[in-house]
CSV table of C-alpha atoms in Angstrom, one decimal:
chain,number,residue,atom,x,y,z
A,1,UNK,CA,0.0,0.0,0.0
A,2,UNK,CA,2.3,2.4,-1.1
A,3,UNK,CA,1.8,6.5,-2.8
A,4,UNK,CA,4.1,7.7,-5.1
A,5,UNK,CA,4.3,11.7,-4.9
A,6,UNK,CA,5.3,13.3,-8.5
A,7,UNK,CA,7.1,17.2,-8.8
A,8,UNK,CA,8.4,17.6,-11.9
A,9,UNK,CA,10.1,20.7,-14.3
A,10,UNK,CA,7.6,21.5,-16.7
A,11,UNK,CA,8.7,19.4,-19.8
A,12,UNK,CA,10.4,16.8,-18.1
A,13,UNK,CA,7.5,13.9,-19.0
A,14,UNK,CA,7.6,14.0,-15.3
A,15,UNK,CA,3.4,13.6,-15.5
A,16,UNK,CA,3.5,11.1,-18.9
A,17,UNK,CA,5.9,8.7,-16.9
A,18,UNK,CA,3.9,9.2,-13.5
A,19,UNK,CA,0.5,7.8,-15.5
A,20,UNK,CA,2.7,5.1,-17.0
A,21,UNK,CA,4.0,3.9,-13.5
A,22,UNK,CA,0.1,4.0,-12.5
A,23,UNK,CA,-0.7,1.6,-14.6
A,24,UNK,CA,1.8,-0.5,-14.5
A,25,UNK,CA,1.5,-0.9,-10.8
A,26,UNK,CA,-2.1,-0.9,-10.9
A,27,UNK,CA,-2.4,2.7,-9.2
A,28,UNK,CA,-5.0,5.5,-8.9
A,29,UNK,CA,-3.8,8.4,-10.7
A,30,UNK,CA,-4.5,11.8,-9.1
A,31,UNK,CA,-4.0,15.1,-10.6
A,32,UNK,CA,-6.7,17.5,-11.8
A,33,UNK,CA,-9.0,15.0,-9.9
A,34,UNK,CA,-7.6,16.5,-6.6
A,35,UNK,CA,-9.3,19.8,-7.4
A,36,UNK,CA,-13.1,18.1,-6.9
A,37,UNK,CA,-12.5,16.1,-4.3
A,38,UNK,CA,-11.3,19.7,-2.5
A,39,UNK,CA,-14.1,21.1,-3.8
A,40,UNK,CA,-16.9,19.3,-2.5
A,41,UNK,CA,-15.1,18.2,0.9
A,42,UNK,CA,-15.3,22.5,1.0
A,43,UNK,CA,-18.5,22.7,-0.6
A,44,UNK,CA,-16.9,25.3,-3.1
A,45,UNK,CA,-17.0,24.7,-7.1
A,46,UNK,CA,-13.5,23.9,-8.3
A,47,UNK,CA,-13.5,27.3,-10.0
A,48,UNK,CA,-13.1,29.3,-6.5
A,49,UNK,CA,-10.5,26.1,-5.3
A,50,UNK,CA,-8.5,26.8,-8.9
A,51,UNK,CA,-6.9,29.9,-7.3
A,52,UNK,CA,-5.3,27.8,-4.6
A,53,UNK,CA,-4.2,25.6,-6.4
A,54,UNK,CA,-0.2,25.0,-7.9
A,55,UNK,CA,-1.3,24.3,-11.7
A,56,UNK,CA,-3.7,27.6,-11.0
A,57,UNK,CA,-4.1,28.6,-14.5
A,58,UNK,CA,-5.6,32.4,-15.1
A,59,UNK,CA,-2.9,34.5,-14.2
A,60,UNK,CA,-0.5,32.0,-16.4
A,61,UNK,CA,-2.6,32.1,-19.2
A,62,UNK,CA,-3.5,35.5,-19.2
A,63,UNK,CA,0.2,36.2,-19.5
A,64,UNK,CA,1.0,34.1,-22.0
A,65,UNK,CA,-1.7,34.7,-24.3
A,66,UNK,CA,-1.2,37.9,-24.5
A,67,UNK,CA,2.8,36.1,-26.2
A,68,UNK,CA,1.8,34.0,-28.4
A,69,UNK,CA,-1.5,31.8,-27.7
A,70,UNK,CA,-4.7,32.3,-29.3
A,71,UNK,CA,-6.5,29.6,-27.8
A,72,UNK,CA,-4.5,28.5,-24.4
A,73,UNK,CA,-7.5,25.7,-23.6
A,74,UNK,CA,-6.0,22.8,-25.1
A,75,UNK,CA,-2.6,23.6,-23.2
A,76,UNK,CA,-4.3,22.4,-20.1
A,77,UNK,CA,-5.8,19.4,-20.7
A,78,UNK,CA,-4.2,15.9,-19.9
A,79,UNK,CA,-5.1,12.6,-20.0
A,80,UNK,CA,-6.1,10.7,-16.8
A,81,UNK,CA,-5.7,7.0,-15.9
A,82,UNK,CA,-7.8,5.3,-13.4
A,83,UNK,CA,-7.8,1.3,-12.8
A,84,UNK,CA,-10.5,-1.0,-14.1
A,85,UNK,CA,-13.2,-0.6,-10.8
A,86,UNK,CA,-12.8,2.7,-10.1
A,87,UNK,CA,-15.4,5.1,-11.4
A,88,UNK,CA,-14.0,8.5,-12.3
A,89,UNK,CA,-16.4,10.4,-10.8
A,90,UNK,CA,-16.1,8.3,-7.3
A,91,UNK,CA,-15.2,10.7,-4.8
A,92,UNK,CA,-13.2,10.7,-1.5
A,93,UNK,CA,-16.2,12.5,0.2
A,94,UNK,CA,-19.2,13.1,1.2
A,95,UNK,CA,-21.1,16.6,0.7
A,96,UNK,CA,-20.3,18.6,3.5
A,97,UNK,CA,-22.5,22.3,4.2
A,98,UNK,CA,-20.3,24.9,5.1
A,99,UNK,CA,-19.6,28.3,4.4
A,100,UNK,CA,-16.8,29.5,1.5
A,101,UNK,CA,-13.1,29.0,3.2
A,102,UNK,CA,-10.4,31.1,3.2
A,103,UNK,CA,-7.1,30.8,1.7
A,104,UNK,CA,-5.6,28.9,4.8
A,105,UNK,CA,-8.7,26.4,5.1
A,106,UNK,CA,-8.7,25.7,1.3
A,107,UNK,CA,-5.4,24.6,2.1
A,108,UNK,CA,-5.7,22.6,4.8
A,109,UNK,CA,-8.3,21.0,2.2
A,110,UNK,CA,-5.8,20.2,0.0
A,111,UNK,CA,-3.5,18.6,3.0
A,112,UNK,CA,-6.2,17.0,4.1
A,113,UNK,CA,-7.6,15.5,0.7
A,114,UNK,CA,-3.3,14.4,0.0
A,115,UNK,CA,-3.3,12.9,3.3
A,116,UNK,CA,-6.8,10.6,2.7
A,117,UNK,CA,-5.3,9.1,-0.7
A,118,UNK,CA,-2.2,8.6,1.8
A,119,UNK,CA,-4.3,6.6,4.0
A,120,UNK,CA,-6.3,4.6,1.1
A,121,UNK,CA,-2.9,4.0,-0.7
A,122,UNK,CA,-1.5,2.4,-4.0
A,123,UNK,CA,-2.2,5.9,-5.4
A,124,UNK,CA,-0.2,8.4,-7.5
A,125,UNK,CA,-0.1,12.3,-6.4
A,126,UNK,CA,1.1,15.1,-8.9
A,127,UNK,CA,2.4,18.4,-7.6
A,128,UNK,CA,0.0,19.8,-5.0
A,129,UNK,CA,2.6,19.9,-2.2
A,130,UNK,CA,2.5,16.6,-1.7
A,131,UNK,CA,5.9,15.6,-1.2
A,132,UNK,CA,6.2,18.3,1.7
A,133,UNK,CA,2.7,17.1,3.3
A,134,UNK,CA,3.5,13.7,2.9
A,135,UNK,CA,7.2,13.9,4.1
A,136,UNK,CA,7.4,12.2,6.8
A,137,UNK,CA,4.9,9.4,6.0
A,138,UNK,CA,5.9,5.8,6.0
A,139,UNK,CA,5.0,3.8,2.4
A,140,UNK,CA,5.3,6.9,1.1
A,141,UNK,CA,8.3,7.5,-2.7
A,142,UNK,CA,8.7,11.0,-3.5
A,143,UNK,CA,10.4,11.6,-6.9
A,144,UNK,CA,11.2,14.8,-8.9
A,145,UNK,CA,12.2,15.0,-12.8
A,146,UNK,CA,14.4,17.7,-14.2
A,147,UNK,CA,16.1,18.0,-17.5
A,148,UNK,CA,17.9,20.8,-19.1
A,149,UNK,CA,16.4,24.0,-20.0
A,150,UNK,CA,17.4,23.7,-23.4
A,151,UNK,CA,15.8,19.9,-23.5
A,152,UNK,CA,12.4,20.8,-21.7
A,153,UNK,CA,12.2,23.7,-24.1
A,154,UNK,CA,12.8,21.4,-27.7
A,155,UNK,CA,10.1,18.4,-26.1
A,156,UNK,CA,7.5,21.7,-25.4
A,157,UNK,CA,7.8,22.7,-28.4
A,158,UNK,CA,7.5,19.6,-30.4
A,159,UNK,CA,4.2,18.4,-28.2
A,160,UNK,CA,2.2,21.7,-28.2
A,161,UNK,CA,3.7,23.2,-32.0
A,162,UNK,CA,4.6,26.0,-30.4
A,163,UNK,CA,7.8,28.2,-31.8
A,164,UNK,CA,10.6,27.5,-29.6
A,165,UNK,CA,11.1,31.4,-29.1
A,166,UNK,CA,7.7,31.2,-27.1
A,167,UNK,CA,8.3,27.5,-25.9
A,168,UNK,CA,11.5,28.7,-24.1
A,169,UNK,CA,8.9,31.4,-22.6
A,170,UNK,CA,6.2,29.0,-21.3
A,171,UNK,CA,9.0,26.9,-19.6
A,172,UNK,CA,10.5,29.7,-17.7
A,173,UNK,CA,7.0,30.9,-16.9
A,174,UNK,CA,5.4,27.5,-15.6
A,175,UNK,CA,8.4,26.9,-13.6
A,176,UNK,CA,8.0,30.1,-11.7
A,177,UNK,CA,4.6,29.5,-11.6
A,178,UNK,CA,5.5,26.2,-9.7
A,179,UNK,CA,8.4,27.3,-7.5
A,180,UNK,CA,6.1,30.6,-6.3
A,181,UNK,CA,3.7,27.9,-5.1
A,182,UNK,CA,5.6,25.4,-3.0
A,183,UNK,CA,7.4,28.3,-1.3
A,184,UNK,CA,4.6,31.1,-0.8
A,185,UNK,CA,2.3,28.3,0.4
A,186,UNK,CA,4.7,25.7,2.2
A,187,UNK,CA,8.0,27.9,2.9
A,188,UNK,CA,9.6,24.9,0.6
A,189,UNK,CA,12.0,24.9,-2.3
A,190,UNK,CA,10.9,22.4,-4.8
A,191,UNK,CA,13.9,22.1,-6.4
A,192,UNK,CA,15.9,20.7,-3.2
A,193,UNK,CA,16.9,17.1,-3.8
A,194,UNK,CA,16.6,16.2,0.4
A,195,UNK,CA,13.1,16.3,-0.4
A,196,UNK,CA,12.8,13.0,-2.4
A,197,UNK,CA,13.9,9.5,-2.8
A,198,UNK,CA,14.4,10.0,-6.7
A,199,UNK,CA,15.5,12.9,-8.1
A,200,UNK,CA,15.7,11.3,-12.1
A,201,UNK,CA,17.2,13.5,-15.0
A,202,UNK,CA,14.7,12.3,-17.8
A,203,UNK,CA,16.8,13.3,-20.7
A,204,UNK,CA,19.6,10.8,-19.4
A,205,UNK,CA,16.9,7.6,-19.6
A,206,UNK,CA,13.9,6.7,-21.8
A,207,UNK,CA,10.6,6.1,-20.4
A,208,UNK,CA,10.5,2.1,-19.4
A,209,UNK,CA,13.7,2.8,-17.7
A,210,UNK,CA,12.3,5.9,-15.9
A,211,UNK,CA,9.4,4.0,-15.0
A,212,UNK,CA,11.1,0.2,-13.9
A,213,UNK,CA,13.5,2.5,-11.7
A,214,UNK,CA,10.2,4.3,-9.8
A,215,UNK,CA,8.7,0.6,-9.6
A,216,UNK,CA,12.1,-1.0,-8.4
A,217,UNK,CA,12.3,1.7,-5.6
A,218,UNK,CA,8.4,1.1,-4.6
A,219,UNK,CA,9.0,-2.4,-4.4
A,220,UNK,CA,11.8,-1.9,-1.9
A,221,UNK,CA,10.1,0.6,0.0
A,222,UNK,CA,9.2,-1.0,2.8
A,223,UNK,CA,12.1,-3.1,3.4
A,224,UNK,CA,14.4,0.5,3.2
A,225,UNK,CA,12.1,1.6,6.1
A,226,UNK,CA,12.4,-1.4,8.4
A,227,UNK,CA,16.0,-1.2,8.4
């Protein structure tokens, strides 16, 4: 019953590999999904619990259309993977009557919602702080992807079309985006490698061997933590 926590440079294939470990291993995959199960455990739409959240995208796209991007909806879709018996509307909660929270109780929200898919395991968690909430947790693999600038910037490019004067802009500006979040939110640099098990350069190995190295380390886990 393990939870894999995912942080990842923006280009680094650090969500593509995370979905591919999923379902490999079987695993709930949690992303965008987090955002409702916030939502109605705050009785808020997931419109007001958007601005809370790390992949919050208004002020990114505002800023970036006004570049280069007539239509900035299909940058922010991606494809989710949930296991055979697991409805993808199924939610964590229950409605809950209360009024609209404030910045600190959407958080705790969010902390709250991380730490239930800690409890139910065999999950995967992108981004949302997790690998700070979840720190000290037992059964619990945090990993991080980086590659170089220049390398993020030549796989945006090919996978959205995008000119790589304005591809080399979205990377710098989603990365900001990112490292704003974790600090203004959890005083934490996402960048430091003490906070993970795995910090994998994805530009150094292809997928399968991204993906067999996550599943190796899972596997072993638990005996690392009995030691």
């Amino acid at each position: 019953m393990a939870v894999i926590t995912i942080s990842s440079e923006y280009g680094s294939h650090g969500e593509q590999i995370a979905q591919r470990v999923a379902q490999c291993l079987g695993y709930s995959y949690f992303d965008k999904e987090i955002l409702s199960d916030v939502a109605r455990a705050a009785n808020m739409t997931e419109e007001h619990i958007r601005q809370y959240d790390e992949k919050e995208e208004r002020g990114l796209r505002s800023f970036l259309k006004k570049l280069f991007v007539p239509d900035f909806s299909r940058l922010t879709e991606l494809p989710y993977y949930y296991p055979p018996g697991l409805p993808m509307e199924q939610s964590l909660y229950p409605e809950m009557s209360k009024p609209a929270p404030e910045a600190g109780e959407v958080l705790a929200f969010f902390r709250h919602v991380v730490e239930r898919l800690w409890k139910r395991g065999n999950v995967v968690i992108v981004g949302r702080g997790s690998q700070k909430i979840l720190a000290a947790k037992p059964d619990a693999l945090h990993v991080r992807f980086i590659a170089s600038f220049s390398d993020r910037s030549q796989q945006v490019m090919s996978q959205e079309g995008i000119p790589l004067s304005e591809a080399l802009k979205k990377v710098e500006a989603v990365d900001k985006q990112r490292s704003d979040y974790l600090k203004h939110y959890y005083d934490t640099d996402g960048a430091d490698a003490r906070l993970y098990h795995l910090v994998i350069i994805s530009s150094l190995m292809n997928m399968e061997q991204a993906v067999q190295t996550i599943i190796t380390a899972v596997r072993h886990l638990g005996k690392t933590e009995e030691k």
